[in-house]
mmCIF file of C-alpha atoms in Angstrom:
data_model
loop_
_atom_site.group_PDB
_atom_site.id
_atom_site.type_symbol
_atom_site.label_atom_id
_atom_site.label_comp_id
_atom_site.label_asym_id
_atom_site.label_seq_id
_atom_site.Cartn_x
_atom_site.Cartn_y
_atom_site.Cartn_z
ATOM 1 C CA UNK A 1 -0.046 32.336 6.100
ATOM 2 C CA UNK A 2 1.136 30.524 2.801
ATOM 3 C CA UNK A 3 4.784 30.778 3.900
ATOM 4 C CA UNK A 4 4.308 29.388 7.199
ATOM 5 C CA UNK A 5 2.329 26.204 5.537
ATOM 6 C CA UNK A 6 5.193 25.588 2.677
ATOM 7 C CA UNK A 7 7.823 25.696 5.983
ATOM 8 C CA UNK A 8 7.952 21.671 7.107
ATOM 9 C CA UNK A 9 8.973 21.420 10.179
ATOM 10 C CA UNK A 10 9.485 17.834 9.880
ATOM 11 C CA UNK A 11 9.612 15.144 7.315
ATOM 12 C CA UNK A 12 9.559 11.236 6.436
ATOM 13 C CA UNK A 13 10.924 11.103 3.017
ATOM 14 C CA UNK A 14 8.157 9.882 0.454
ATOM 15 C CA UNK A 15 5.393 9.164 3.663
ATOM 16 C CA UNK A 16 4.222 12.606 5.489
ATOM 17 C CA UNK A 17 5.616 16.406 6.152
ATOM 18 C CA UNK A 18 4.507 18.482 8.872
ATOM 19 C CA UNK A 19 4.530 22.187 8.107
ATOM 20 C CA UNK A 20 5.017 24.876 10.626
ATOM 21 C CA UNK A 21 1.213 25.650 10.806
ATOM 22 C CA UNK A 22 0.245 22.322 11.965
ATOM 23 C CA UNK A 23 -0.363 21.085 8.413
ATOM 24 C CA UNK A 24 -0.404 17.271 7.674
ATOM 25 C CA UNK A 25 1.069 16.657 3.775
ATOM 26 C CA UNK A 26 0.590 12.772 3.403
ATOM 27 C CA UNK A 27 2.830 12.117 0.513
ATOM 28 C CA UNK A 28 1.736 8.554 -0.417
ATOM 29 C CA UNK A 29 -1.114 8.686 -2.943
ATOM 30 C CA UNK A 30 -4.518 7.325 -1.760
ATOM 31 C CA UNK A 31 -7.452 5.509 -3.666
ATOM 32 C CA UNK A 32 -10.815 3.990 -2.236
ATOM 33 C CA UNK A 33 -11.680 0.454 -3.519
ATOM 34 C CA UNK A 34 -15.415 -0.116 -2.722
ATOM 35 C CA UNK A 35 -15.953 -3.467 -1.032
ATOM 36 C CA UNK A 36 -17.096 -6.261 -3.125
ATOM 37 C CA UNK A 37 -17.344 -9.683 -4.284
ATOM 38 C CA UNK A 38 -14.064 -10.710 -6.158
ATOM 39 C CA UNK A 39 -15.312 -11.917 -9.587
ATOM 40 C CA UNK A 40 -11.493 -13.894 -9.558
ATOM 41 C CA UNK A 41 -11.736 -15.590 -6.184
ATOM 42 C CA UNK A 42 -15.203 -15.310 -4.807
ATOM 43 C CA UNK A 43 -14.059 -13.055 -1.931
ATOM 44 C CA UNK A 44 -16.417 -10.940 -0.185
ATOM 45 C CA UNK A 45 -15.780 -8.030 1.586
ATOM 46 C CA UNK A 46 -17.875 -5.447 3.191
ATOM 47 C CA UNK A 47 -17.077 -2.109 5.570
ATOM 48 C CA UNK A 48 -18.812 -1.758 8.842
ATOM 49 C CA UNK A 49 -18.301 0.626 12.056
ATOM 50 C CA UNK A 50 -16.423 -1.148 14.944
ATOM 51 C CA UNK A 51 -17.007 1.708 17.453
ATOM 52 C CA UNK A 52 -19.323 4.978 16.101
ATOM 53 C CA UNK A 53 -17.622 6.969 19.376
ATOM 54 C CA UNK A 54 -14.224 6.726 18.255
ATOM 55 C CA UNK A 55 -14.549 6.056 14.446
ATOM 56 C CA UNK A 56 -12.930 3.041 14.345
ATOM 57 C CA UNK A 57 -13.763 1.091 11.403
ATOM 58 C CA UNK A 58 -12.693 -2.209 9.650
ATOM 59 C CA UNK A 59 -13.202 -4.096 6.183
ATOM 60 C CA UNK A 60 -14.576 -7.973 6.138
ATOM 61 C CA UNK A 61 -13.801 -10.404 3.814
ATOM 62 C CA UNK A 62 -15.476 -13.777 3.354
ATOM 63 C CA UNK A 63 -14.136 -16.708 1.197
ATOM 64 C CA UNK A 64 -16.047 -18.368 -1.381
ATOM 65 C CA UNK A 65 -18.353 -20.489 0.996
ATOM 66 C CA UNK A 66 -18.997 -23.971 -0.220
ATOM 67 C CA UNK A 67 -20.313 -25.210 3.084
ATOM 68 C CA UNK A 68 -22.129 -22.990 5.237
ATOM 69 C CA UNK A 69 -21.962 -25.461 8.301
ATOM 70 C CA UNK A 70 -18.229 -25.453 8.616
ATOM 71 C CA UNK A 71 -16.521 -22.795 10.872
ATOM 72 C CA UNK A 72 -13.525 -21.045 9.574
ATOM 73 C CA UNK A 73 -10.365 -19.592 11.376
ATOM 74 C CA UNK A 74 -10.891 -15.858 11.984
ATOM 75 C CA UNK A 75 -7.799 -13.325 11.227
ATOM 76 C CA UNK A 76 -7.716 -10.071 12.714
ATOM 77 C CA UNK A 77 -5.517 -7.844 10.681
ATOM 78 C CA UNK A 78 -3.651 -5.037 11.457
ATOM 79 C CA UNK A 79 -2.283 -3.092 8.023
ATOM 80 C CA UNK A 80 1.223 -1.278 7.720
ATOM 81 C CA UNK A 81 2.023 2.107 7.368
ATOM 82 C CA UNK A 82 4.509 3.763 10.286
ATOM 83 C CA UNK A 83 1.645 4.421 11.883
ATOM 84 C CA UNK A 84 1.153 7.791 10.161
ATOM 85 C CA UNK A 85 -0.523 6.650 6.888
ATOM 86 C CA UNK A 86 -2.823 4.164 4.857
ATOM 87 C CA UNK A 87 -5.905 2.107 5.749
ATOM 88 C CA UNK A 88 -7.626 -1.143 4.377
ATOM 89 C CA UNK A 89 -9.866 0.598 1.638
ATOM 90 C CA UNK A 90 -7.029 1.168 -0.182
ATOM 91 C CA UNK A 91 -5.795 -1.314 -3.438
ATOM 92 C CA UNK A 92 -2.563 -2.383 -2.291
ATOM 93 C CA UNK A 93 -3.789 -3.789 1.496
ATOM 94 C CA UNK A 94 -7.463 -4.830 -0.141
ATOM 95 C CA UNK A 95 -6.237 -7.062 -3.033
ATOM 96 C CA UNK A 96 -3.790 -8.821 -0.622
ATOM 97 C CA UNK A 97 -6.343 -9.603 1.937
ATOM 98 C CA UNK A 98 -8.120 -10.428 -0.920
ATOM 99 C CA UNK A 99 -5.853 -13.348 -2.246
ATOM 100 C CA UNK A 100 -4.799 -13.888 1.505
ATOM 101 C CA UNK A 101 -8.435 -15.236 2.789
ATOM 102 C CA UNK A 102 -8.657 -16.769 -0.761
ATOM 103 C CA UNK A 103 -5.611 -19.209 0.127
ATOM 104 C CA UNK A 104 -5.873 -19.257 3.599
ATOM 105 C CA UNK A 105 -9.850 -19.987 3.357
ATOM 106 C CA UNK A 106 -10.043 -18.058 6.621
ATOM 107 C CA UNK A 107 -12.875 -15.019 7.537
ATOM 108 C CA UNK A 108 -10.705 -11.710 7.951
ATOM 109 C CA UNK A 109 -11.373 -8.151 10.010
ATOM 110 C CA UNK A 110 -9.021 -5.491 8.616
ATOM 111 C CA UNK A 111 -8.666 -2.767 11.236
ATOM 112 C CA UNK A 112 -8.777 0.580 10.465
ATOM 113 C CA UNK A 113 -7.123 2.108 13.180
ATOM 114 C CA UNK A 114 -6.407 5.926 14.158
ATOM 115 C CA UNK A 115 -3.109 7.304 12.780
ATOM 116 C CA UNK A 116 -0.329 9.722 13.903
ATOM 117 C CA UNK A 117 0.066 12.892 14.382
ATOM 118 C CA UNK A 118 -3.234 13.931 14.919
ATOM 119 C CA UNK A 119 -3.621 10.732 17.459
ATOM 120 C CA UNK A 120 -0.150 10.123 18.456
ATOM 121 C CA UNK A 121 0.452 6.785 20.420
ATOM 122 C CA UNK A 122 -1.109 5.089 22.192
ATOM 123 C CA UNK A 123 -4.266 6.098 20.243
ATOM 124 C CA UNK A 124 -3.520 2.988 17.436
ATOM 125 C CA UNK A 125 -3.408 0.243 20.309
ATOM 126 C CA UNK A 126 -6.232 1.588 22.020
ATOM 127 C CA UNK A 127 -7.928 1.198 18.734
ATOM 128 C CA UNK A 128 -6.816 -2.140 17.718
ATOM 129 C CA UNK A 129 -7.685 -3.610 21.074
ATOM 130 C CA UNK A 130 -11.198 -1.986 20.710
ATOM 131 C CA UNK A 131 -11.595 -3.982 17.646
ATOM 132 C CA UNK A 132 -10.127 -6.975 19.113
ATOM 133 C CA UNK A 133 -12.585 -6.562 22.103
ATOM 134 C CA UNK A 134 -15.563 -6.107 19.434
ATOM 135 C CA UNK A 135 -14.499 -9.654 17.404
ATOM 136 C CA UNK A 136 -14.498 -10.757 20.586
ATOM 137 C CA UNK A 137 -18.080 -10.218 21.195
ATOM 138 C CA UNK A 138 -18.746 -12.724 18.658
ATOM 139 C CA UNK A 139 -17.827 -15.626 20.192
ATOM 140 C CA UNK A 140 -21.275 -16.731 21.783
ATOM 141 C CA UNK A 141 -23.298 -16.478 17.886
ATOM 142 C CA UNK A 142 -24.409 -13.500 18.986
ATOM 143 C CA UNK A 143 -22.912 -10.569 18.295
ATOM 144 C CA UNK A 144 -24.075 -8.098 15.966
ATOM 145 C CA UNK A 145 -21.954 -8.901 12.754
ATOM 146 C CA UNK A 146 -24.090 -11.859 10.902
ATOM 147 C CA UNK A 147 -20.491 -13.047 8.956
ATOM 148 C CA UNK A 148 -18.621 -13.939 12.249
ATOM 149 C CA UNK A 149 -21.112 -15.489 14.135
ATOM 150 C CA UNK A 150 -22.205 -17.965 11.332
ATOM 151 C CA UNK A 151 -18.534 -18.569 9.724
ATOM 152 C CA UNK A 152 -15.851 -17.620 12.593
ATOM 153 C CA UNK A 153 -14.573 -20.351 14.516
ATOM 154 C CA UNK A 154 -13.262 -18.688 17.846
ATOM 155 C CA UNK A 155 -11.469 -21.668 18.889
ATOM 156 C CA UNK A 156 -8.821 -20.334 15.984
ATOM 157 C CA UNK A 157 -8.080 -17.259 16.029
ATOM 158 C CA UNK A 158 -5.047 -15.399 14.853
ATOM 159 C CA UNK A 159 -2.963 -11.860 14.299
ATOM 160 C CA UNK A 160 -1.778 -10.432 11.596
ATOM 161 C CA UNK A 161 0.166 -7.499 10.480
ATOM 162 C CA UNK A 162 2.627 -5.936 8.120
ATOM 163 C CA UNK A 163 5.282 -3.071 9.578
ATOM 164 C CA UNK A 164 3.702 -1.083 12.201
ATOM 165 C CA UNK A 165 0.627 -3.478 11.865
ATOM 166 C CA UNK A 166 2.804 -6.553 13.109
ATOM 167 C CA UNK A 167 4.178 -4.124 15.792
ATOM 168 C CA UNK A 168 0.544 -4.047 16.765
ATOM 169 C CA UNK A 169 -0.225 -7.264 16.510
ATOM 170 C CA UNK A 170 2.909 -8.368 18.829
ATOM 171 C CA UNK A 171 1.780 -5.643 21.603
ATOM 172 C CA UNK A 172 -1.980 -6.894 21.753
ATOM 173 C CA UNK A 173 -0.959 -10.984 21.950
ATOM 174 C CA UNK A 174 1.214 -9.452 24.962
ATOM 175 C CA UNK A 175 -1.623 -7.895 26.231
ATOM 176 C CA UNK A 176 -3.843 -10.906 25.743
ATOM 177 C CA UNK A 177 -1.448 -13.115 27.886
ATOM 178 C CA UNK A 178 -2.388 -10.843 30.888
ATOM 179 C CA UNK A 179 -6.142 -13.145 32.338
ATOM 180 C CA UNK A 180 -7.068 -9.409 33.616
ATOM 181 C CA UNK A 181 -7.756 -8.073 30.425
ATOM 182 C CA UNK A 182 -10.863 -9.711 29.250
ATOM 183 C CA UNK A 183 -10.833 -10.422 26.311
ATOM 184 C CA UNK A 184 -12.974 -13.377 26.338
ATOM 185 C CA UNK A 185 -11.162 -15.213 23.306
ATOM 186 C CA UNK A 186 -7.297 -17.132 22.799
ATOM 187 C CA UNK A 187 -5.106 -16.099 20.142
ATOM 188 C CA UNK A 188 -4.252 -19.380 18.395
ATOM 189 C CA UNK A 189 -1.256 -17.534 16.385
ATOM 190 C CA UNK A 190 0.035 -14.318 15.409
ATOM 191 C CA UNK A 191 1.824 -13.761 12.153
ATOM 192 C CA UNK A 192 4.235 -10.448 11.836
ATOM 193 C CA UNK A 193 5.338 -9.855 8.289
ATOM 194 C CA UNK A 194 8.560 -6.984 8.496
ATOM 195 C CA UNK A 195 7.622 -6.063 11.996
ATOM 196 C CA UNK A 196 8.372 -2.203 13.280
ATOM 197 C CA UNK A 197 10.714 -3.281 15.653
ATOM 198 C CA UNK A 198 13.576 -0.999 16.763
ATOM 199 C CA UNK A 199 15.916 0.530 19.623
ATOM 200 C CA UNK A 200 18.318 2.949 20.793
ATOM 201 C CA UNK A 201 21.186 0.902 19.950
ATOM 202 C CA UNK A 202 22.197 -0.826 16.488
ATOM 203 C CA UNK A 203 22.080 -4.588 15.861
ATOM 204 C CA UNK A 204 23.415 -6.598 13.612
ATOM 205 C CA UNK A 205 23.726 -5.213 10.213
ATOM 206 C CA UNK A 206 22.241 -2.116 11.515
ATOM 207 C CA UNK A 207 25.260 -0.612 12.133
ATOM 208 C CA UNK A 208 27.137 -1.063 8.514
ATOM 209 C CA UNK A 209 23.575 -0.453 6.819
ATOM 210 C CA UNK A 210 23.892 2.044 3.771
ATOM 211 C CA UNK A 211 21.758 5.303 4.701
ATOM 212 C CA UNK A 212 20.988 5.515 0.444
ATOM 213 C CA UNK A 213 20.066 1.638 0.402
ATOM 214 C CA UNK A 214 16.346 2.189 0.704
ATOM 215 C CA UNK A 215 13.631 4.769 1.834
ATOM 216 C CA UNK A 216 13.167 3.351 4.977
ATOM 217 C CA UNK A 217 16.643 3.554 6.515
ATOM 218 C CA UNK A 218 18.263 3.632 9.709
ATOM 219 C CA UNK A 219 17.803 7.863 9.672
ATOM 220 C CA UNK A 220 13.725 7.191 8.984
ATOM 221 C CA UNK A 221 13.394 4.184 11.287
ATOM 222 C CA UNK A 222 15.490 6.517 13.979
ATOM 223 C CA UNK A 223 13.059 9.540 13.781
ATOM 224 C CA UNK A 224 9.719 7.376 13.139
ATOM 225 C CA UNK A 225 9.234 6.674 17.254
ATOM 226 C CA UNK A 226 10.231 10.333 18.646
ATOM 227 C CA UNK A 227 7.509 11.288 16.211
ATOM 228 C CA UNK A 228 4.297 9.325 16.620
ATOM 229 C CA UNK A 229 4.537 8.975 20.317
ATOM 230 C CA UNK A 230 5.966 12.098 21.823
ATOM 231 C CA UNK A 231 4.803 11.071 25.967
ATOM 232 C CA UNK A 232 7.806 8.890 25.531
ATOM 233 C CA UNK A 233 9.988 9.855 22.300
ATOM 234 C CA UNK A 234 12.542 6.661 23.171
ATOM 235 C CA UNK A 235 13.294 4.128 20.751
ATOM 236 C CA UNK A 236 13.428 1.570 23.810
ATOM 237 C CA UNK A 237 9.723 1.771 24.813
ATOM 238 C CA UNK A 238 9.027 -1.628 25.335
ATOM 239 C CA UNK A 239 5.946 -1.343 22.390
ATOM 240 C CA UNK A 240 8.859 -0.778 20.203
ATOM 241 C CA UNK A 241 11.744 -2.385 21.209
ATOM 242 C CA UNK A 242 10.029 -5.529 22.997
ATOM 243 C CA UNK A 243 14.208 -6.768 23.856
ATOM 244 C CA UNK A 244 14.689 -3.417 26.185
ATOM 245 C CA UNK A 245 16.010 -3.593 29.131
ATOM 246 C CA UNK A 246 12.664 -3.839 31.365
ATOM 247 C CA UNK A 247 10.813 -4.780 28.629
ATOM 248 C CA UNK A 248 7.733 -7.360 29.760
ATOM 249 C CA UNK A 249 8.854 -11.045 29.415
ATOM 250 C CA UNK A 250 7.913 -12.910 26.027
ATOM 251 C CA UNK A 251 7.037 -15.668 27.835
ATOM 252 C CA UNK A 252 3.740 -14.103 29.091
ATOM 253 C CA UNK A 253 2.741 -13.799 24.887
ATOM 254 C CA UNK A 254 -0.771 -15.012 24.649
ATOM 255 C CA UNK A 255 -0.553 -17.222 21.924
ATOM 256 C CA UNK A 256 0.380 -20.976 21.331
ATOM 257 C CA UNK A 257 2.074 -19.983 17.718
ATOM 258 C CA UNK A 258 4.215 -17.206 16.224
ATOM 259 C CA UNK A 259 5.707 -17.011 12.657
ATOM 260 C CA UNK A 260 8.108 -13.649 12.156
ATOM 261 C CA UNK A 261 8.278 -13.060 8.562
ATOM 262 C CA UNK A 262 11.246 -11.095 7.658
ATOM 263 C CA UNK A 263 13.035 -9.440 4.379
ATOM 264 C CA UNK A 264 16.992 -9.637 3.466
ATOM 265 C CA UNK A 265 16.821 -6.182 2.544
ATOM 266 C CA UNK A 266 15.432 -4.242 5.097
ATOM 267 C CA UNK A 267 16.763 -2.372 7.961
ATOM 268 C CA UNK A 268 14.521 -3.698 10.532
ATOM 269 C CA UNK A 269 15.721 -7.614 9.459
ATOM 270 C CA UNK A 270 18.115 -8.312 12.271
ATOM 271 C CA UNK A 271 14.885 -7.287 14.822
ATOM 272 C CA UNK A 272 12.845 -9.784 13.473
ATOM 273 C CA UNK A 273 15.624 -12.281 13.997
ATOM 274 C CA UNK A 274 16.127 -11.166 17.036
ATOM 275 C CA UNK A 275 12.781 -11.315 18.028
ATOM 276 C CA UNK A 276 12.684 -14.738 16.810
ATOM 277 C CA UNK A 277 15.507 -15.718 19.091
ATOM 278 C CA UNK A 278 14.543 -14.720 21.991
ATOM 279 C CA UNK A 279 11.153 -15.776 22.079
ATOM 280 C CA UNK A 280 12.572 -19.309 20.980
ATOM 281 C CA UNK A 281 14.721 -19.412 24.542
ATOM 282 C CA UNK A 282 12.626 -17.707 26.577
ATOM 283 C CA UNK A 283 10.492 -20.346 28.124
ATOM 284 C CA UNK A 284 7.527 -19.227 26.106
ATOM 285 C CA UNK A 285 5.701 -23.127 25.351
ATOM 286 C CA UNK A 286 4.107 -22.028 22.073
ATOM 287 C CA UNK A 287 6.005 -22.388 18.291
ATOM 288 C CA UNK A 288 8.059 -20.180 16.595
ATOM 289 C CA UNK A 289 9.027 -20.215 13.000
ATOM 290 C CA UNK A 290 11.039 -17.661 10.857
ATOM 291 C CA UNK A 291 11.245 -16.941 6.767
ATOM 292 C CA UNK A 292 12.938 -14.897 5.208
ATOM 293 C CA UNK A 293 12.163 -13.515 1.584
ATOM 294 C CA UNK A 294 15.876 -13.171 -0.024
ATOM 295 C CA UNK A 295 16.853 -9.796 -2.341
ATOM 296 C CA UNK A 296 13.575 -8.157 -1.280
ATOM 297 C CA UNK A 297 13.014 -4.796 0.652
ATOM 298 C CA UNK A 298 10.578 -3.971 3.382
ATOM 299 C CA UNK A 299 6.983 -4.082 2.325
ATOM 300 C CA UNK A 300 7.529 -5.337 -1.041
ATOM 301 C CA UNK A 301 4.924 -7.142 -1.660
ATOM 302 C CA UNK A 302 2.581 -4.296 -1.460
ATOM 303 C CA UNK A 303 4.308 -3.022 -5.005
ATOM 304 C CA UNK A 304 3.344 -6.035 -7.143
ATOM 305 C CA UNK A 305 1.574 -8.908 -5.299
ATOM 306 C CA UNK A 306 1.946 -10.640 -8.568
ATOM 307 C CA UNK A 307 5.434 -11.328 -8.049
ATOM 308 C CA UNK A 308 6.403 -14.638 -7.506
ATOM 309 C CA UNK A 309 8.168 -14.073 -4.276
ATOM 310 C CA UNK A 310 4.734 -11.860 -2.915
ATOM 311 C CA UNK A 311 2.794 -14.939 -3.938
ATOM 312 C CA UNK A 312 5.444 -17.257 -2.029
ATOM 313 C CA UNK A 313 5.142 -14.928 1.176
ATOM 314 C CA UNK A 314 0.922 -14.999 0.327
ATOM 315 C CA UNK A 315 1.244 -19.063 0.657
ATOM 316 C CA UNK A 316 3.697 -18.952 3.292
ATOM 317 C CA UNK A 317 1.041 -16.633 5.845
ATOM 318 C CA UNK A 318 -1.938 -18.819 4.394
ATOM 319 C CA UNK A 319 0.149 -22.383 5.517
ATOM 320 C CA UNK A 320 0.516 -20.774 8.918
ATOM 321 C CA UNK A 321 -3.308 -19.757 9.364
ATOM 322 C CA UNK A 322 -4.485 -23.438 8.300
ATOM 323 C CA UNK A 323 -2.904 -24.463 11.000
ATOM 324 C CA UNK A 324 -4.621 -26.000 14.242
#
C-alpha cells in the first residue's frame, strides 16, 4: 500500500503530484489567516458560505468607511492557482486584496472556488458563476449579506483575477454577454492579471522559450489543461484558448472595459497580447488597455507585494476599478 502511494503517476513541478493510489500531494505550503480588521489600512474582511450545497465559500473585505451613504464599486475576485491549488484564506491572496480594496476603495468578494482533480473542469466555473449569481442577488438591498447591500454599488461592478483566476474571470464576462443567462447585473470591467491562456500551437516567443527559464514553462503550461479537465484534454477548448478556431466571438464579452495585465517574463505573455489584440479589432465597443510589468515572472507579486513593481501593478488594478 505504501509503495503504490510514493509511485506519482503524475506531476506539476513545485504545485501537486498524483500518486498511483489516487493520492493528492499539494506541494505548495498552506496557512489560514483569520479574517480581520487591518490595523494598517482599516480593511475589513470576513468569511461567509456562498452556497452550503456545494461548499462554495468566499472572503469579504470592506474599506475603511468614512461615509456610510456613499456606494462603492463591487469587485468579484477570482484567485490564481492552475486551478489545482490555493484559496483566499491564505497570506499571499489575503494581504493583496487587502492593500487592493485599500487603494482601489472598492467592496471585494474573493471566491473560493472548487479545485482540480478531485472536481476537474467545469466544476471551478460552475462555482464562480454560482457566486457571481449570489452577488447578484444583492442588487435590490436585499439580499442576505448586510456589507453589499449597504456599500455595493451594482451599477459598477467588475472582475478580477490572477492566472487561472483571470481565465475565469474572462469565461464568466463571456457568459454574461449572453441576455439568457440571468444574471441580473452588468459587468462594468474585468481586469486579468497573467491570464491562463494557452493552445495547441506556439505563439510568439513561445516557441524559442527556455524550458529551465521558470517553473511554469511551456512543458507545465502544456500538461496543466489535459489534466484538470479530462472530458476535453485539448489545449484549444475555447475556455482556454479563447483565439481557437470556433472559439465564441469576443465581441459578445459582457463588459464595457477590459485591462490585460501581463509579465515580460512569463510564458503565457504573448497570450495576453494576443488577447489584447484581438479583442481591440474585433468590433467589441467597450475599452481595452494593456501593461506590462518588465523583468518580472508570472505571479510575482504574490512573493513580495512590497516590491515596488507589485505596488505599481497594486495601483495600476486600483486606477482601473475607480473608473466609471
Amino acid at each position: 500500500m505504501e509503495s503504490s502511494k510514493q509511485e506519482v503517476v503524475f506531476e506539476l513541478p513545485m504545485t501537486l503530484r498524483v500518486h498511483k493510489d489516487g493520492h493528492v500531494e499539494r506541494l505548495v505550503p498552506t496557512d489560514f489567516i483569520p479574517p480581520s480588521t487591518d490595523p494598517v489600512t482599516g480593511v475589513s474582511s470576513k468569511d461567509i458560505v456562498v452556497a452550503p450545497e456545494s461548499n462554495i465559500t468566499a472572503r469579504l473585505f470592506l474599506p475603511k468607511i468614512t461615509d456610510p451613504n456613499k456606494k462603492l464599486a463591487l469587485l468579484v475576485y477570482f484567485h490564481g492557482g492552475a486551478f489545482v491549488i490555493n484559496t483566499p484564506f491564505i497570506t499571499p491572496f489575503h494581504k493583496f486584496l487587502t492593500n487592493l480594496v485599500s487603494e482601489a476603495n472598492v467592496v471585494a468578494v474573493s471566491v473560493d472556488y472548487r479545485k482540480a482533480p478531485e472536481h476537474p473542469i467545469p466544476a471551478a466555473y460552475e462555482d464562480s458563476m454560482a457566486a457571481l449569481k449570489w452577488v447578484a442577488s444583492h442588487s435590490n438591498g436585499d439580499g442576505p449579506e448586510p456589507w453589499l447591500n449597504n456599500h455595493a454599488d451594482f451599477q459598477r461592478v467588475f472582475l478580477g483575477g490572477d492566472s487561472s483566476g483571470a481565465n475565469i474571470a474572462h469565461n464568466l464576462a463571456m457568459t454574461a454577454g449572453n441576455p439568457e443567462t440571468g444574471l441580473g447585473i452588468g459587468l462594468l470591467g474585468i481586469a486579468l492579471v497573467h491570464p491562463y491562456f494557452w493552445g495547441s500551437v506556439p505563439v510568439g516567443s513561445e516557441a524559442d522559450y527556455p524550458d529551465d527559464k521558470s517553473i511554469i514553462n511551456r512543458d507545465y503550461v502544456d500538461r496543466l489543461w489535459p489534466f484538470i479537465c479530462p472530458s476535453n484534454p485539448d489545449n484549444d477548448d475555447p475556455r482556454v484558448n479563447p483565439l481557437a478556431e470556433g472559439a465564441p466571438r469576443l465581441v459578445g464579452l459582457g463588459c464595457k472595459r477590459v485591462l490585460v495585465c501581463v509579465a515580460e517574463h512569463d510564458v503565457m505573455k504573448d497570450r495576453g497580447w494576443l488577447y489584447y489584440e484581438a479583442l481591440s479589432r474585433s468590433g467589441w465597443k467597450g475599452v481595452v488597455e494593456i501593461f506590462e510589468t518588465q523583468g518580472e515572472h508570472h505571479g510575482f507579486y504574490c512573493h513580495d507585494l512590497e516590491h515596488e513593481k507589485s505596488k505599481q501593478l497594486t495601483q495600476r488594478l486600483a486606477a482601473f476599478y475607480k473608473t466609471d
